[in-house]
XYZ file of C-alpha atoms in Angstrom:
398
model
C -23.800 -9.425 -21.673
C -22.500 -6.836 -19.706
C -20.350 -9.255 -17.639
C -19.287 -11.187 -20.982
C -18.209 -7.403 -22.406
C -16.037 -6.945 -19.128
C -14.246 -9.767 -19.302
C -13.639 -9.211 -23.252
C -12.298 -5.677 -22.378
C -9.893 -7.038 -19.763
C -8.725 -9.871 -21.747
C -8.114 -7.578 -24.951
C -6.151 -5.155 -22.626
C -4.079 -7.736 -21.201
C -3.362 -9.119 -24.759
C -2.412 -5.897 -25.853
C 0.080 -5.248 -22.877
C 1.749 -8.825 -23.583
C 2.071 -7.909 -27.612
C 3.491 -4.655 -26.763
C 6.088 -5.909 -24.210
C 6.996 -8.841 -26.763
C 7.724 -6.189 -29.722
C 9.894 -4.192 -27.438
C 11.952 -7.317 -26.497
C 12.116 -8.386 -29.965
C 13.179 -4.705 -31.014
C 15.719 -5.100 -28.385
C 17.242 -8.518 -29.365
C 17.334 -7.198 -32.965
C 19.417 -4.597 -32.307
C 21.759 -6.684 -29.789
C 22.141 -9.115 -32.567
C 23.208 -6.253 -35.142
C 25.503 -5.127 -32.753
C 27.028 -8.152 -32.227
C 27.256 -8.844 -36.199
C 29.116 -5.449 -36.546
C 31.582 -6.650 -33.977
C 32.558 -9.843 -35.575
C 35.963 -10.364 -36.734
C 36.893 -10.547 -40.710
C 39.853 -12.296 -41.423
C 40.206 -12.448 -45.479
C 38.241 -10.859 -48.280
C 35.520 -13.438 -48.797
C 34.739 -13.069 -45.074
C 34.556 -9.109 -45.612
C 31.788 -9.726 -48.180
C 29.755 -12.023 -46.196
C 30.117 -9.969 -43.197
C 28.929 -7.079 -44.804
C 25.886 -8.692 -46.259
C 25.447 -10.060 -42.795
C 25.752 -6.666 -41.519
C 22.978 -5.179 -43.815
C 20.462 -7.973 -43.158
C 20.862 -7.780 -39.449
C 20.498 -3.946 -39.710
C 17.469 -4.344 -41.760
C 15.714 -6.781 -39.301
C 16.598 -4.484 -36.516
C 14.985 -1.377 -38.525
C 11.402 -3.233 -38.925
C 11.591 -4.905 -35.866
C 11.919 -1.160 -34.470
C 9.199 -0.193 -36.858
C 6.779 -2.846 -35.423
C 7.618 -1.569 -31.837
C 6.702 1.806 -32.908
C 3.546 1.001 -34.576
C 2.518 -1.289 -31.411
C 2.791 1.822 -29.443
C 0.787 3.861 -31.642
C -1.625 1.079 -31.610
C -1.761 1.059 -28.109
C -2.513 5.051 -27.892
C -5.436 4.743 -30.258
C -6.671 1.831 -28.526
C -6.578 3.667 -25.186
C -8.414 6.553 -26.814
C -11.015 4.192 -28.532
C -11.750 2.558 -25.201
C -12.102 5.464 -22.781
C -15.756 4.971 -22.412
C -15.437 1.158 -22.263
C -12.648 1.526 -19.163
C -15.313 2.744 -17.055
C -17.880 -0.092 -17.714
C -16.109 -2.602 -15.124
C -15.282 0.154 -12.617
C -17.620 0.802 -9.529
C -17.188 4.671 -9.239
C -18.950 4.781 -6.131
C -16.509 5.702 -3.248
C -17.285 4.265 0.275
C -16.344 6.845 2.579
C -16.186 4.737 5.594
C -12.778 3.567 4.063
C -11.285 6.889 4.517
C -11.321 6.650 8.006
C -7.724 5.966 9.624
C -7.914 3.623 12.680
C -5.234 4.132 15.282
C -4.042 0.553 14.847
C -3.749 0.096 11.518
C -2.401 3.555 10.339
C 1.579 3.886 10.230
C 2.879 6.132 12.391
C 4.415 8.979 10.699
C 7.553 9.047 12.625
C 8.670 5.477 12.773
C 12.458 6.294 13.240
C 11.373 7.148 16.868
C 10.131 3.642 17.465
C 13.552 2.352 17.163
C 15.497 1.779 20.482
C 18.891 3.508 20.583
C 21.703 1.078 20.784
C 23.555 0.669 23.912
C 27.416 1.183 24.080
C 29.347 -1.831 24.667
C 31.480 -2.105 27.780
C 34.938 -1.999 26.605
C 37.114 -5.007 26.993
C 39.923 -4.366 29.589
C 43.345 -5.964 28.377
C 44.777 -8.376 31.019
C 47.003 -7.024 33.811
C 50.689 -7.147 32.913
C 52.359 -10.259 34.615
C 55.899 -9.831 36.215
C 58.402 -11.757 34.069
C 61.448 -13.150 35.816
C 64.666 -12.295 34.163
C 66.991 -14.903 32.818
C 69.929 -16.035 35.009
C 73.061 -14.343 33.737
C 75.742 -16.506 32.151
C 79.525 -16.679 33.347
C 81.256 -17.222 36.454
C 81.983 -14.326 38.119
C 79.158 -11.522 39.660
C 76.239 -13.529 38.536
C 74.335 -13.037 41.785
C 74.943 -9.309 41.400
C 73.726 -9.409 37.784
C 70.909 -11.306 38.665
C 69.634 -8.792 41.493
C 70.422 -5.930 39.040
C 68.328 -7.758 36.410
C 65.371 -8.467 38.741
C 65.355 -4.864 40.050
C 65.090 -3.498 36.321
C 62.201 -6.119 35.621
C 60.409 -5.075 38.733
C 60.829 -1.139 37.510
C 59.544 -2.143 34.203
C 56.773 -4.443 35.493
C 55.556 -1.462 37.938
C 55.820 1.092 35.119
C 53.666 -1.350 32.661
C 51.132 -1.976 35.550
C 50.709 1.923 36.243
C 50.183 2.610 32.471
C 47.694 -0.628 32.406
C 45.566 0.931 35.368
C 45.705 4.189 33.925
C 44.444 2.961 30.642
C 41.752 0.883 32.188
C 40.479 3.896 34.202
C 40.114 5.926 30.901
C 38.485 3.026 29.219
C 36.014 3.068 32.095
C 35.522 6.810 32.342
C 34.798 6.816 28.563
C 32.550 4.064 28.859
C 30.540 5.646 32.165
C 30.504 9.056 29.959
C 28.924 7.180 26.808
C 26.527 5.245 28.799
C 25.215 8.255 30.788
C 24.607 9.840 27.443
C 22.948 6.858 25.647
C 20.585 6.471 28.737
C 19.924 10.347 28.677
C 19.031 10.214 24.743
C 17.003 6.867 25.037
C 15.101 8.493 27.869
C 14.386 11.286 25.822
C 13.783 9.426 22.614
C 11.019 7.489 25.154
C 9.352 10.685 26.206
C 9.263 12.110 22.659
C 7.846 8.967 21.281
C 4.888 9.167 24.093
C 4.323 12.891 23.152
C 4.276 11.922 19.369
C 2.030 9.122 19.495
C -0.242 11.314 21.427
C -0.273 13.889 18.802
C -0.637 11.289 16.319
C -3.585 9.772 17.704
C -5.068 13.367 18.231
C -4.725 14.036 14.616
C -6.318 10.846 13.606
C -9.066 11.475 16.004
C -9.655 14.984 14.370
C -9.413 13.556 10.901
C -11.662 10.773 11.472
C -14.176 13.245 12.966
C -13.740 15.285 9.919
C -14.861 12.481 7.893
C -17.828 11.316 10.147
C -18.738 15.166 9.804
C -18.641 15.020 5.831
C -20.327 11.751 5.709
C -23.274 13.562 7.946
C -23.053 16.516 5.740
C -22.981 14.456 2.384
C -26.070 12.804 3.814
C -28.245 15.825 4.173
C -26.988 17.154 0.633
C -24.912 19.773 1.477
C -23.234 21.571 -1.143
C -19.868 22.019 -0.191
C -20.109 17.994 0.932
C -21.092 17.059 -2.576
C -18.497 18.961 -4.276
C -15.761 17.408 -2.318
C -17.234 14.012 -2.905
C -17.133 14.767 -6.543
C -13.665 15.685 -6.432
C -12.894 12.539 -5.110
C -14.805 10.848 -7.858
C -13.074 12.649 -10.700
C -9.898 12.070 -8.950
C -10.570 8.451 -9.289
C -11.426 8.690 -12.950
C -8.106 7.309 -14.488
C -7.274 8.445 -18.097
C -4.128 7.519 -20.057
C -1.127 9.377 -19.127
C -0.909 10.534 -22.866
C -4.432 12.347 -22.565
C -4.872 14.663 -19.808
C -8.398 15.323 -18.652
C -9.317 18.003 -16.059
C -12.794 19.022 -14.612
C -14.433 21.709 -13.125
C -18.034 21.417 -11.494
C -20.412 23.292 -9.163
C -23.036 22.008 -7.372
C -26.836 23.825 -7.112
C -28.542 22.263 -4.065
C -31.789 24.127 -4.591
C -32.386 22.587 -8.194
C -30.034 19.328 -7.160
C -27.965 20.166 -10.514
C -24.280 19.788 -10.785
C -22.754 21.914 -13.697
C -19.457 20.400 -15.012
C -17.074 21.589 -17.295
C -14.398 18.837 -18.619
C -11.244 19.894 -20.468
C -9.444 17.721 -22.903
C -6.095 17.791 -24.890
C -6.242 20.447 -27.929
C -6.696 18.865 -31.176
C -3.205 19.893 -32.517
C -1.861 17.899 -29.715
C -3.834 15.041 -30.719
C -1.957 11.752 -32.422
C -1.835 12.641 -36.009
C 0.362 9.727 -36.877
C -0.891 6.688 -38.334
C 2.031 4.565 -38.066
C 5.467 3.985 -39.188
C 7.232 2.224 -42.058
C 10.630 1.106 -43.205
C 12.157 2.362 -46.303
C 15.062 -0.137 -46.854
C 16.254 1.758 -50.296
C 16.745 4.953 -48.274
C 17.352 3.225 -44.854
C 14.725 5.334 -43.353
C 11.961 5.013 -40.751
C 9.055 7.223 -42.191
C 5.853 8.501 -40.371
C 2.358 7.474 -42.157
C 0.220 10.533 -41.135
C -3.442 10.160 -40.265
C -5.702 11.817 -42.951
C -7.362 15.013 -41.757
C -10.495 13.092 -42.027
C -9.492 10.402 -39.853
C -8.067 12.895 -37.238
C -11.610 14.808 -37.328
C -13.445 11.211 -36.840
C -11.198 9.956 -33.863
C -11.060 13.331 -32.051
C -14.858 13.644 -32.180
C -15.060 9.744 -30.758
C -12.954 11.127 -27.940
C -15.228 14.018 -27.444
C -18.256 11.773 -27.083
C -16.859 9.279 -25.182
C -15.720 11.799 -22.359
C -19.011 13.335 -22.282
C -20.856 10.073 -21.644
C -18.288 8.530 -19.499
C -18.359 11.922 -17.298
C -22.182 11.580 -16.840
C -21.947 7.820 -16.172
C -19.318 8.308 -13.288
C -21.183 11.098 -11.720
C -24.273 9.377 -11.797
C -22.964 5.938 -10.556
C -20.937 7.108 -7.827
C -23.965 9.272 -6.384
C -25.894 6.253 -4.932
C -27.713 8.708 -2.534
C -29.175 10.301 -5.696
C -28.267 13.804 -4.379
C -27.578 15.035 -7.980
C -30.677 14.711 -9.971
C -29.344 16.538 -13.093
C -26.204 17.038 -14.876
C -25.411 19.837 -17.169
C -21.967 18.918 -18.769
C -19.792 20.756 -21.517
C -16.820 18.915 -23.106
C -14.093 21.073 -24.625
C -10.606 22.386 -24.685
C -8.416 25.486 -23.862
C -7.119 27.116 -26.783
C -7.246 30.295 -28.417
C -10.255 31.403 -29.595
C -10.272 31.950 -33.581
C -12.310 34.854 -33.345
C -10.584 37.089 -30.570
C -7.333 35.178 -30.339
C -7.412 34.935 -26.316
C -7.095 31.724 -24.507
C -10.405 30.379 -23.487
C -12.417 27.172 -22.946
C -14.032 26.231 -26.098
C -17.031 23.769 -25.603
C -17.417 20.941 -28.361
C -20.363 19.074 -26.592
C -22.890 20.505 -24.378
C -25.450 18.103 -22.871
C -27.933 17.903 -20.132
C -29.042 14.646 -18.715
C -31.400 13.474 -15.998
C -30.267 10.742 -13.575
C -33.172 8.223 -13.616
C -33.412 8.247 -17.517
C -29.543 8.242 -17.963
C -29.037 5.055 -15.522
C -31.122 3.133 -17.726
C -28.731 3.237 -20.260
C -26.415 0.060 -20.903
C -22.971 1.750 -21.644
C -21.741 -1.735 -23.212
C -24.091 -1.493 -26.020
C -24.597 2.116 -26.808
C -23.161 4.553 -29.456
C -22.090 7.724 -27.544
C -22.950 10.204 -30.742
C -26.140 8.438 -30.709
C -27.016 8.765 -27.157
C -25.827 12.328 -27.267
C -28.117 13.269 -30.036
C -30.772 11.316 -27.768
C -30.413 13.779 -24.894
C -30.515 16.694 -27.322
C -26.892 17.770 -26.956
C -25.242 20.415 -28.933
C -22.476 19.022 -30.911
C -19.694 20.928 -32.745
C -19.261 19.989 -36.289
C -15.694 20.613 -36.802
C -14.076 20.592 -33.248
C -10.641 20.110 -34.969
C -11.198 23.421 -36.377
C -11.905 24.758 -32.832
C -15.896 25.344 -33.869
C -17.143 25.539 -30.392
C -20.905 25.186 -29.785
C -23.691 27.503 -28.271
C -24.243 25.815 -25.104
C -27.099 28.242 -23.893
C -29.680 26.007 -25.586
C -28.718 23.001 -23.624
C -31.198 22.301 -20.766
C -30.332 23.314 -17.319
C -32.716 23.244 -14.424
């Protein structure tokens, strides 16, 4: 039955996500269609009237689609809040501390840029050596030999000048390349040395970290108070609540009594969702809120408190497979101005104490949180929305 309930919750959540995505896409398409209709060209009076009618119809459809999208999001929020306890049923809250170790070969190096070799400079492409070009033979009948010799002398001089310029250019390229190559070789050698040093540093840090994990595991096996505190901090960090419902935990462990005292803070009643849904009023072209009744707000907020209380007990007891924590004394409330003093204070709305062995026999998939709290002798606020706190002094502690 428990496995079937887990599967049902998973399928329901998946269907909810699909429905919300479909509603968002339908609203987007409706708005896009409305924009397209508005941009349509109108050529005559008959078309103008038809166009106005089409615009109104498209706008109404877009507004209704937007309402459906908004209502789907409201429903999703309330589904999250109504399923706070169910969300932990198919989650194993135990943390395998061995998985916290970081093997050197499997842990990404924290300076990966050092592992990339530098790019060596490319040897420059040397231009071809200039070749001597024999001048053309002069034309005419007189002085051809003299003119040819003069042309040859000028060509040789030009060739020698170009050859000297070429040799100077080649030398400059070679010198520049030699400087770049030397700089590269020095930088690459420095990179290799730095990489080796940083790898050694990285390995030492991993060794220190893994030794601390080993010590943590050893201390926890002995029931060391600090180790238990650290382990529970990991457990509550893994406890994922909806983004719109922030939950914080404070706790202390007393090794002499094996009792964990925990305080869980939830959002204030005035930040709790108060809108039941939305509706589109076509006559005024308005999307209006449909508020929750005060009775419904009280009912839903109380339900959240009861679920958080049972969930907190379950997550800690389930995570503690060693049975180091025998009893949990729990308070669930909010931080708000105290009605009597006006000072910001923690106001407990649920106070309960539970013993491990008896609590672990409960079936979370079949219990009613309020009934379970009453069974445990919890102190429960009659009106948390009005910030009526409970006296937790009467809640049993070891």
